[in-house]
Tab-separated table of C-alpha atoms and ligand atoms in Angstrom:
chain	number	residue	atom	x	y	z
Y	1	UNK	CA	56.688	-13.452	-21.789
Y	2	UNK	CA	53.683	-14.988	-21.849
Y	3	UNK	CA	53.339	-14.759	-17.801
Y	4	UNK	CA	54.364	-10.720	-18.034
Y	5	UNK	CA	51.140	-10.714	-20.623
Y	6	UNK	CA	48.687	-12.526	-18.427
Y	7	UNK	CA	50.004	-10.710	-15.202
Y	8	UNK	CA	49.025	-7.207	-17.086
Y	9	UNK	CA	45.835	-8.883	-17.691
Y	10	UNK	CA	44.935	-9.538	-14.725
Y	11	UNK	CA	45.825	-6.012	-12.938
Y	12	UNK	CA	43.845	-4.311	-15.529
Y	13	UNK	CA	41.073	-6.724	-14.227
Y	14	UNK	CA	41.169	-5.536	-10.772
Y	15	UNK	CA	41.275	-2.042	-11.887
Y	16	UNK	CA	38.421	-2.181	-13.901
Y	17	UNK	CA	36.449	-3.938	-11.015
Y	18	UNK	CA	37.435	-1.612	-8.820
Y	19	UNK	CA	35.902	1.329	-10.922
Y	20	UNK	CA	32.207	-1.056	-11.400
Y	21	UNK	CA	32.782	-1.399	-7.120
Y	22	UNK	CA	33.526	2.311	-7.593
Y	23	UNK	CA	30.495	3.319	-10.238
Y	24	UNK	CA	28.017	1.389	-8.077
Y	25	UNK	CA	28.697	3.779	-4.806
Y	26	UNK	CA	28.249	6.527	-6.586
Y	27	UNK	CA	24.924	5.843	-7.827
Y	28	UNK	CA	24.233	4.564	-4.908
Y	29	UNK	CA	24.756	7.867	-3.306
Y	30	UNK	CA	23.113	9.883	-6.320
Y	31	UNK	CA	19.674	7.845	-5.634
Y	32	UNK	CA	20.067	8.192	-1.902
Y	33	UNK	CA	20.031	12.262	-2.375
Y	34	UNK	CA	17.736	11.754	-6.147
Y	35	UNK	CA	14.930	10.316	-3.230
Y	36	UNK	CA	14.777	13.407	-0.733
Y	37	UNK	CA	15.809	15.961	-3.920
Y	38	UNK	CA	12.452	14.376	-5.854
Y	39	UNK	CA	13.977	13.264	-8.947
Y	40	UNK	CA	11.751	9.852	-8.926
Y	41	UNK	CA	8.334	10.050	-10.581
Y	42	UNK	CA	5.762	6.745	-11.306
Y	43	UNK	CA	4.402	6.063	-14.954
Y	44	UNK	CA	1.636	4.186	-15.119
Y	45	UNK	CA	0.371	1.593	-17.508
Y	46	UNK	CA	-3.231	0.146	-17.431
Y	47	UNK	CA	-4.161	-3.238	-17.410
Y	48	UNK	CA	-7.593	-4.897	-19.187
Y	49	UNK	CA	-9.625	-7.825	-18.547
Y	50	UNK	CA	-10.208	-9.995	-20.592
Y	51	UNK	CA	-12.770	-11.032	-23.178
Y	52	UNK	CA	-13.988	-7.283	-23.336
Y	53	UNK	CA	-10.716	-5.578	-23.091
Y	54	UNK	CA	-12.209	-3.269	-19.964
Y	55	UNK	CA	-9.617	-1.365	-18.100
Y	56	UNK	CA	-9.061	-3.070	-14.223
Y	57	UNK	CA	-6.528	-0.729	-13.223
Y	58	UNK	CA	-2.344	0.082	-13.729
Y	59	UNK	CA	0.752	-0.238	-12.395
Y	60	UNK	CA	2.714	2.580	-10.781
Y	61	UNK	CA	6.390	1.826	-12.491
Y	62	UNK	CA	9.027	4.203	-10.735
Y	63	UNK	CA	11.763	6.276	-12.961
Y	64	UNK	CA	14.565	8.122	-12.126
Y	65	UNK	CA	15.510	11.243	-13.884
Y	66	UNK	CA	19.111	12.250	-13.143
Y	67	UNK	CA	19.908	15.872	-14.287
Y	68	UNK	CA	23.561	14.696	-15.138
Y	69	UNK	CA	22.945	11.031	-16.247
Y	70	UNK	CA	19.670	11.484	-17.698
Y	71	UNK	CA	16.457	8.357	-17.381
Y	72	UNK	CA	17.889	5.448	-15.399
Y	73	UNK	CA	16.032	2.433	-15.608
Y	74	UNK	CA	14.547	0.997	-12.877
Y	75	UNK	CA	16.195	-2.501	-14.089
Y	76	UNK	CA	19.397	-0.849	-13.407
Y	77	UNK	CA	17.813	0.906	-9.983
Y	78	UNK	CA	16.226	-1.581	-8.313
Y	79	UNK	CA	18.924	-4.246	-7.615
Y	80	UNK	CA	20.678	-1.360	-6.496
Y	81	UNK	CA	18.439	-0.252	-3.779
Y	82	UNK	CA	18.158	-3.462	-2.841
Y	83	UNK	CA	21.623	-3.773	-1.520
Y	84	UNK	CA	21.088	-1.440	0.780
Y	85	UNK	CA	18.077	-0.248	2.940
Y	86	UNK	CA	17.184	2.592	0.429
Y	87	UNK	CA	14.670	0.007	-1.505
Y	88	UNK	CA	12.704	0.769	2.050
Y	89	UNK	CA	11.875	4.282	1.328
Y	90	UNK	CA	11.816	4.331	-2.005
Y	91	UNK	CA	9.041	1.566	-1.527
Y	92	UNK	CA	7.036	3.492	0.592
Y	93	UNK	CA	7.398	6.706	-0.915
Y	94	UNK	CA	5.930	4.728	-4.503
Y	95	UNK	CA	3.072	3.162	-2.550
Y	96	UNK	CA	1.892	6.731	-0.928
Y	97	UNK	CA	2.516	8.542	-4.585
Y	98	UNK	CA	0.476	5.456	-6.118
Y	99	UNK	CA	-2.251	6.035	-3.640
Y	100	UNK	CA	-2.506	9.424	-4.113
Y	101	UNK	CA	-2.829	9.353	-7.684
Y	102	UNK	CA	-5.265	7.039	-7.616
Y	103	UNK	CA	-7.139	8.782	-5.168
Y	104	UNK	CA	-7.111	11.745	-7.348
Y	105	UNK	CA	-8.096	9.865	-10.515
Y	106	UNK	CA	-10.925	8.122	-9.016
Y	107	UNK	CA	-9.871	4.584	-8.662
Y	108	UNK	CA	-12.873	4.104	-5.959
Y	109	UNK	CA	-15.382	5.525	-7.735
Y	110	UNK	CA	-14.262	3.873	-10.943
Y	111	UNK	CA	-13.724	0.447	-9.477
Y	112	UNK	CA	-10.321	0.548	-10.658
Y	113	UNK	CA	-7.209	-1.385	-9.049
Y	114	UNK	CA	-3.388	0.450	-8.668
Y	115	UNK	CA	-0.376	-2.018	-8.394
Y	116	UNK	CA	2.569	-1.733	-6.488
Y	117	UNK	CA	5.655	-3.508	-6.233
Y	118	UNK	CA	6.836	-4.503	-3.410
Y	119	UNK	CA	10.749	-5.577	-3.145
Y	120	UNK	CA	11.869	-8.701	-0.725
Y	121	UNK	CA	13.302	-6.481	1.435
Y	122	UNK	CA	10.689	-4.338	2.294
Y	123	UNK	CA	8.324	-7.128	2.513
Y	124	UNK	CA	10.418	-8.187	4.834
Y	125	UNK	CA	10.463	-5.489	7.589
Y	126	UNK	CA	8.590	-6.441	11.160
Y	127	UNK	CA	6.157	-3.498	10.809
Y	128	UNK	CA	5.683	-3.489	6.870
Y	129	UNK	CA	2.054	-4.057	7.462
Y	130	UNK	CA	1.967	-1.047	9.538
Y	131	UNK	CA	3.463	0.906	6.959
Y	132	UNK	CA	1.245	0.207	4.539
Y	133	UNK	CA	-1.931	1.025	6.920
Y	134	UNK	CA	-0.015	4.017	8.193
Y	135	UNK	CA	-0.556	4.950	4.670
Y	136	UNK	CA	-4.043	3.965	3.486
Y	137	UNK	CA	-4.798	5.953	6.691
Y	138	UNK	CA	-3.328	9.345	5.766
Y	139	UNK	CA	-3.650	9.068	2.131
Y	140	UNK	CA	-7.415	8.178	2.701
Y	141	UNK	CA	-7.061	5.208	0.041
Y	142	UNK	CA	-9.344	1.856	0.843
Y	143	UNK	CA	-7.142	-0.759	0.856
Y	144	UNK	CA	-9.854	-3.011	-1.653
Y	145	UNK	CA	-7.894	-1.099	-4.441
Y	146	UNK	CA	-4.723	-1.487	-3.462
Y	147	UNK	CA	-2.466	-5.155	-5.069
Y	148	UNK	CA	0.978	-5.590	-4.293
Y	149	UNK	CA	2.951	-7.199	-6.496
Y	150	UNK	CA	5.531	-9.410	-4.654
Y	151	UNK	CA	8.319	-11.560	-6.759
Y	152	UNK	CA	7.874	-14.959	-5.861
Y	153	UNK	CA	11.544	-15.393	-5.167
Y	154	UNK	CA	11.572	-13.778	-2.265
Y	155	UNK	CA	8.420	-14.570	-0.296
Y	156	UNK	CA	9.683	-18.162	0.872
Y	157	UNK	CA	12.709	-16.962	3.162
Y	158	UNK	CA	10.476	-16.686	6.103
Y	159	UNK	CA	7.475	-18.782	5.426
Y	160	UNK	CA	5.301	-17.799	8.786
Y	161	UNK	CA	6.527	-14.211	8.776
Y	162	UNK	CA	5.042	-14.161	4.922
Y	163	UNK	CA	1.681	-15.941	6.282
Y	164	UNK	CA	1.175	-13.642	8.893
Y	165	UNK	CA	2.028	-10.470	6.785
Y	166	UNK	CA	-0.641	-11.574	3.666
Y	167	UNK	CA	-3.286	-12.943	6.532
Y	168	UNK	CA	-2.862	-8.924	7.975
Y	169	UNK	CA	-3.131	-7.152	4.299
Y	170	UNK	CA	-6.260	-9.308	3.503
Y	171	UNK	CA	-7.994	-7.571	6.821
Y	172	UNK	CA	-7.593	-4.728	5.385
Y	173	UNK	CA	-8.562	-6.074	1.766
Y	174	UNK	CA	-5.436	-5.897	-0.132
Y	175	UNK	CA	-5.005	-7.930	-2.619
Y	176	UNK	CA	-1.906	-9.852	-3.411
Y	177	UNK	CA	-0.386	-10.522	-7.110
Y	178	UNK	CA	2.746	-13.231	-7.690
Y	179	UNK	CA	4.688	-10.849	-9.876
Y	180	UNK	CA	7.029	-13.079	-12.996
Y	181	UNK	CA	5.373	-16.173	-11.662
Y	182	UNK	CA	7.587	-18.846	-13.044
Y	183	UNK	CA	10.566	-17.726	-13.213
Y	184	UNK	CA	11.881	-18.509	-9.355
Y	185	UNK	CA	12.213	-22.611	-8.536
Y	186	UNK	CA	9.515	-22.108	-5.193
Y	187	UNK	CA	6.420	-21.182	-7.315
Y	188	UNK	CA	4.020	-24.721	-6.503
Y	189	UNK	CA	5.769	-24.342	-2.454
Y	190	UNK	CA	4.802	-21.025	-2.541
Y	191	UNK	CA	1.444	-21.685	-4.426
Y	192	UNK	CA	0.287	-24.269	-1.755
Y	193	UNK	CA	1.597	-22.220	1.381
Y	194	UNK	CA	0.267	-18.652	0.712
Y	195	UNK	CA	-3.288	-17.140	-0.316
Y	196	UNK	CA	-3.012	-14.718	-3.052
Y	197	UNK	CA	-5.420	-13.352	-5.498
Y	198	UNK	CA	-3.684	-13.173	-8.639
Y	199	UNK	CA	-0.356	-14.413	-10.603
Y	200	UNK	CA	1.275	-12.303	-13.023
Y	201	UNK	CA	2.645	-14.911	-15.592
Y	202	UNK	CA	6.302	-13.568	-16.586
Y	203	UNK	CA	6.173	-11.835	-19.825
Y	204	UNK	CA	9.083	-15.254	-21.153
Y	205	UNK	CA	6.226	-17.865	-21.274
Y	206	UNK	CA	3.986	-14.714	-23.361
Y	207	UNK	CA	6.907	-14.077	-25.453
Y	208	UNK	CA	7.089	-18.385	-26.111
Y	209	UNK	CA	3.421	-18.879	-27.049
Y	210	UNK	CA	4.560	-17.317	-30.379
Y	211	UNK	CA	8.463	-17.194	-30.312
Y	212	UNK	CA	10.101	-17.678	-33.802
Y	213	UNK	CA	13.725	-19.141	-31.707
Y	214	UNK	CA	15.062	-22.587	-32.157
Y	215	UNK	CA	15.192	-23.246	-28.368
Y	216	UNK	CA	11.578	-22.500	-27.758
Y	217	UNK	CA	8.483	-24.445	-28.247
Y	218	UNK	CA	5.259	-22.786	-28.830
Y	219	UNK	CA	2.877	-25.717	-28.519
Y	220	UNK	CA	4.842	-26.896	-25.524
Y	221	UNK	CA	4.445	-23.108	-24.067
Y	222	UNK	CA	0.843	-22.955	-24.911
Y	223	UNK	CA	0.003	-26.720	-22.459
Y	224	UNK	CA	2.417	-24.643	-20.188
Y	225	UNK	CA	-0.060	-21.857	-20.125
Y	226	UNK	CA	-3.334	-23.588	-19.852
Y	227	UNK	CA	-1.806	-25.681	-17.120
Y	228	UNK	CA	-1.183	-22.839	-15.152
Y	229	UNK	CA	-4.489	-21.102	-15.661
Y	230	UNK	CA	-6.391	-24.019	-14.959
Y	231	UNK	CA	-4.488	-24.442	-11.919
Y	232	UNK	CA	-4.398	-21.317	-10.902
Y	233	UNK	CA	-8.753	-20.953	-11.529
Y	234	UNK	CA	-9.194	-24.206	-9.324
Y	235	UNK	CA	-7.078	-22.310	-6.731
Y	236	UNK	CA	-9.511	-19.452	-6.918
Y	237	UNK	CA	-6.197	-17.646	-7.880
Y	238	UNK	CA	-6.944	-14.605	-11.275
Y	239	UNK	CA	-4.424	-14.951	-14.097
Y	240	UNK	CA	-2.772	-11.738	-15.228
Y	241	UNK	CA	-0.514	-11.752	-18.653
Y	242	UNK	CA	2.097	-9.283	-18.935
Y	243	UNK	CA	4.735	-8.232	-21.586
Y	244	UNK	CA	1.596	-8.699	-24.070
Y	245	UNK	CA	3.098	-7.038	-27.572
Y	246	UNK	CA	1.225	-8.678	-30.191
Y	247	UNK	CA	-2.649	-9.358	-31.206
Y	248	UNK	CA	-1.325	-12.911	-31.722
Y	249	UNK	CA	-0.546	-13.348	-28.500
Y	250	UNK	CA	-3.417	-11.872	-26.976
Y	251	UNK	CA	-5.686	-13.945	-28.996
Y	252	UNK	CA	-3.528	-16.601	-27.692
Y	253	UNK	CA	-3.896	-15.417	-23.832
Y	254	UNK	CA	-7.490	-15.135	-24.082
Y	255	UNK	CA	-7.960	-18.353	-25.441
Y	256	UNK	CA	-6.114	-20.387	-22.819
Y	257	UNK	CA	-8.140	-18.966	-20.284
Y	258	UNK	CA	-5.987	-15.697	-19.025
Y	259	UNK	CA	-8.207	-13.522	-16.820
Y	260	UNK	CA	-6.096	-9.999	-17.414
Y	261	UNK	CA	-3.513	-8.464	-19.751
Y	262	UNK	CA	-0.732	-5.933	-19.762
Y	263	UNK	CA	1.584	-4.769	-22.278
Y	264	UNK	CA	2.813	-2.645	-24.981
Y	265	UNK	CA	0.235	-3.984	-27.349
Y	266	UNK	CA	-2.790	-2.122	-25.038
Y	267	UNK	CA	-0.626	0.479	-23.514
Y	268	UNK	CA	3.154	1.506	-22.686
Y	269	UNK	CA	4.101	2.654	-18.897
Y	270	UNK	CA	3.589	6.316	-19.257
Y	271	UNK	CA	4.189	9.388	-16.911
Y	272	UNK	CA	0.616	11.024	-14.957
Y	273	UNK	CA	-0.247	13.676	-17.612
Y	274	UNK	CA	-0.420	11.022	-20.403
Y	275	UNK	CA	-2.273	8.460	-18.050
Y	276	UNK	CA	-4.749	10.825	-17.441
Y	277	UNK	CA	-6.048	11.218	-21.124
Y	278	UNK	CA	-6.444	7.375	-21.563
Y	279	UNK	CA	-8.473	7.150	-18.479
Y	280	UNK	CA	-10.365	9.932	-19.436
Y	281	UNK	CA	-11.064	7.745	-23.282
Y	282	UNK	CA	-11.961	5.036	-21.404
Y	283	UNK	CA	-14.699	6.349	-19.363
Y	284	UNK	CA	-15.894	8.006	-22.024
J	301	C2E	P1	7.772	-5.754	-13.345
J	301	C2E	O1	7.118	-5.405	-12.055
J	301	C2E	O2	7.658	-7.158	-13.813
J	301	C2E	O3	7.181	-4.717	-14.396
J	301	C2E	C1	6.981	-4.993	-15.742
J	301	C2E	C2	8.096	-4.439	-16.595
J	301	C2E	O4	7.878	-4.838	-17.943
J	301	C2E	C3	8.162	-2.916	-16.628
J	301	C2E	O5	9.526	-2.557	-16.813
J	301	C2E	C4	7.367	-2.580	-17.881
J	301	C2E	O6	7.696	-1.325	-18.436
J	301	C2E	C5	7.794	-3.701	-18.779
J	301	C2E	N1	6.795	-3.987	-19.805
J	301	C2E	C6	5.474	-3.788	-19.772
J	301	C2E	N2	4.871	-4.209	-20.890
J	301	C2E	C7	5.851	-4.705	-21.676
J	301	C2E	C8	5.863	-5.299	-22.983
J	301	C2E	O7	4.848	-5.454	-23.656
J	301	C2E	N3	7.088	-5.698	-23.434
J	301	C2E	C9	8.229	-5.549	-22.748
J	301	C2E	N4	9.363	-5.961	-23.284
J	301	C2E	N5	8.249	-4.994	-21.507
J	301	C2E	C10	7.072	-4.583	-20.980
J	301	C2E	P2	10.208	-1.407	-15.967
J	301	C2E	O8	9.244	-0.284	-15.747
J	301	C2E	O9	11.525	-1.115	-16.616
J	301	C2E	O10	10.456	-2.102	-14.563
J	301	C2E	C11	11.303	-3.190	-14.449
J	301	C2E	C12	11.192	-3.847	-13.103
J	301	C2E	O11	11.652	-2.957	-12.083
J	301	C2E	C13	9.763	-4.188	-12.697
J	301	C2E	O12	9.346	-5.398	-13.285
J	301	C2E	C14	9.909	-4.293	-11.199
J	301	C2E	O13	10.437	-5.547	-10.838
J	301	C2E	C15	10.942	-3.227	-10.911
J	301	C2E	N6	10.237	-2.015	-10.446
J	301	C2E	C16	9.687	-1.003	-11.141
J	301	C2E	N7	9.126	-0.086	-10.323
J	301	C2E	C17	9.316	-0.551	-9.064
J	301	C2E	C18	8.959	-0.060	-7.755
J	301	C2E	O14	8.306	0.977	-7.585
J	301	C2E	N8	9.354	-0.812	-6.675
J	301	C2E	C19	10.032	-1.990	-6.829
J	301	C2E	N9	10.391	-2.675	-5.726
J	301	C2E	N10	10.375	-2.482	-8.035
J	301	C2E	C20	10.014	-1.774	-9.140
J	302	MG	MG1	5.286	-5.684	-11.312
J	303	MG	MG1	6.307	-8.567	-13.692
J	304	MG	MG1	8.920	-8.878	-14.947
């Protein structure tokens, strides 16, 4: 009996699998058509330096608004687009909208930076140098206020192709950020084989200089923290905080030496029109 029980179990398994298998295709295919249809738009959210709390600049964040399925995260997106070659396009059509927007808010004139992520797989295309020029060339955007954010988990696959591609960026004075630095098992390899300008401390180690959880240490987070900064600062390398939600924590940042700050606390990702009026405050 038992046997007839686990047997049903397990065919109810497979069917269920089948439908995730299924599920993923589909909105696979919806973002393949959501990309030419326009149904992605960036939100932005600013980033300060610190001691004065001036604005540096923001990151373009992509959403997806389905008309049937409503706002899909880009946590639920992303991984998906990286299957398949789609995270390409979609790259490339987030870097030119980033440019453009900050073209058309001033960046240059306000000395202002505008992130982008930049997925493994794009990264790793031959001509993804190219790409990138092709598009500070028709956009009209100097590359000086342009970072990428790469994850640090993926720049180590193909050590000299990753030299070659950051030594190329930097003649054309793009800047380079480690985005949720700590969080991959390469980040001293990838520290002592590749010249970036900044590392974007994952929001975990902000969240453990003050957790409240058994499992986490505060004191042990905060040495954590000034270890990296100081290692980071003798590298030459600026030290950006994100996930920052509390005034405890950014107390905290500023006081172990952290050179930038992002988070809820000073601003949520929000979509163009909103972006606009804080930028507007802030030169004001
Ligand atoms: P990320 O690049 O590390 O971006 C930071 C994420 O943390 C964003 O989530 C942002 O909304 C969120 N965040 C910011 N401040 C706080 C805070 O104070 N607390 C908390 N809990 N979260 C905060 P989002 O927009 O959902 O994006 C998630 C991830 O998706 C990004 O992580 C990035 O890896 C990826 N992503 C987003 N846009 C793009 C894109 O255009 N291209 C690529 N390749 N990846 C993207
Ligand atoms: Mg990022
Ligand atoms: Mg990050
Ligand atoms: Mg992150």
């Amino acid at each position: 009996h038992a046997k007839v029980a686990d047997h049903a179990k397990i065919q109810r398994y497979t069917v269920e699998l089948g439908e995730a298998e299924k599920e993923r295709r589909r909105l696979e295919e919806e973002l393949r058509v959501a990309i030419a249809a326009g149904e992605l738009t960036l939100h932005y959210q600013p980033q300060f330096r610190l001691p004065h709390q001036q604005l540096s600049g923001c990151e373009a964040l992509v959403r997806w608004h389905n008309p049937r399925r409503g706002l899909i995260s880009p946590a639920t997106f992303i991984p998906l687009a990286e299957e398949s070659a789609l995270i390409v396009d979609l790259g490339y059509w987030v870097m030119e909208r980033a440019c453009r927007q900050a073209l058309e808010w001033d960046f240059v004139g306000r000395n202002l930076g505008m992130s982008v992520n930049v997925s493994a797989h794009q990264f790793e295309q031959p001509d993804f140098v190219e790409r990138v020029r092709t598009i500070l060339h028709t956009t009209g955007f100097p590359g000086e206020h342009l970072i990428l954010e790469l994850t640090e988990s993926l720049v180590l696959r193909d050590i000299s192709q990753a030299q070659r591609h950051v030594n190329d960026l930097h003649t054309h004075a793009i800047r380079i950020a480690i985005d949720d630095f700590g969080t991959g098992y390469s980040s001293l390899n990838m520290l002592a084989q590749l010249p970036f300008e900044h590392l974007k401390i994952d929001r975990s180690f902000v969240r453990d200089l003050t957790a409240q959880e058994a499992y986490a240490e505060p004191s042990r987070a905060r040495v954590l923290m000034r270890g990296i900064t100081g290692l980071a600062h003798s590298l030459q390398l600026k030290v950006i905080a994100e996930g920052v939600e509390t005034d405890e924590q950014l107390s905290l940042l500023q006081e172990l030496g952290c050179d930038k700050v992002q988070g809820y606390l000073l601003g949520r990702p929000v979509p163009p029109e909103e972006a606009a009026v804080w930028l507007e405050r802030v030169q004001a």
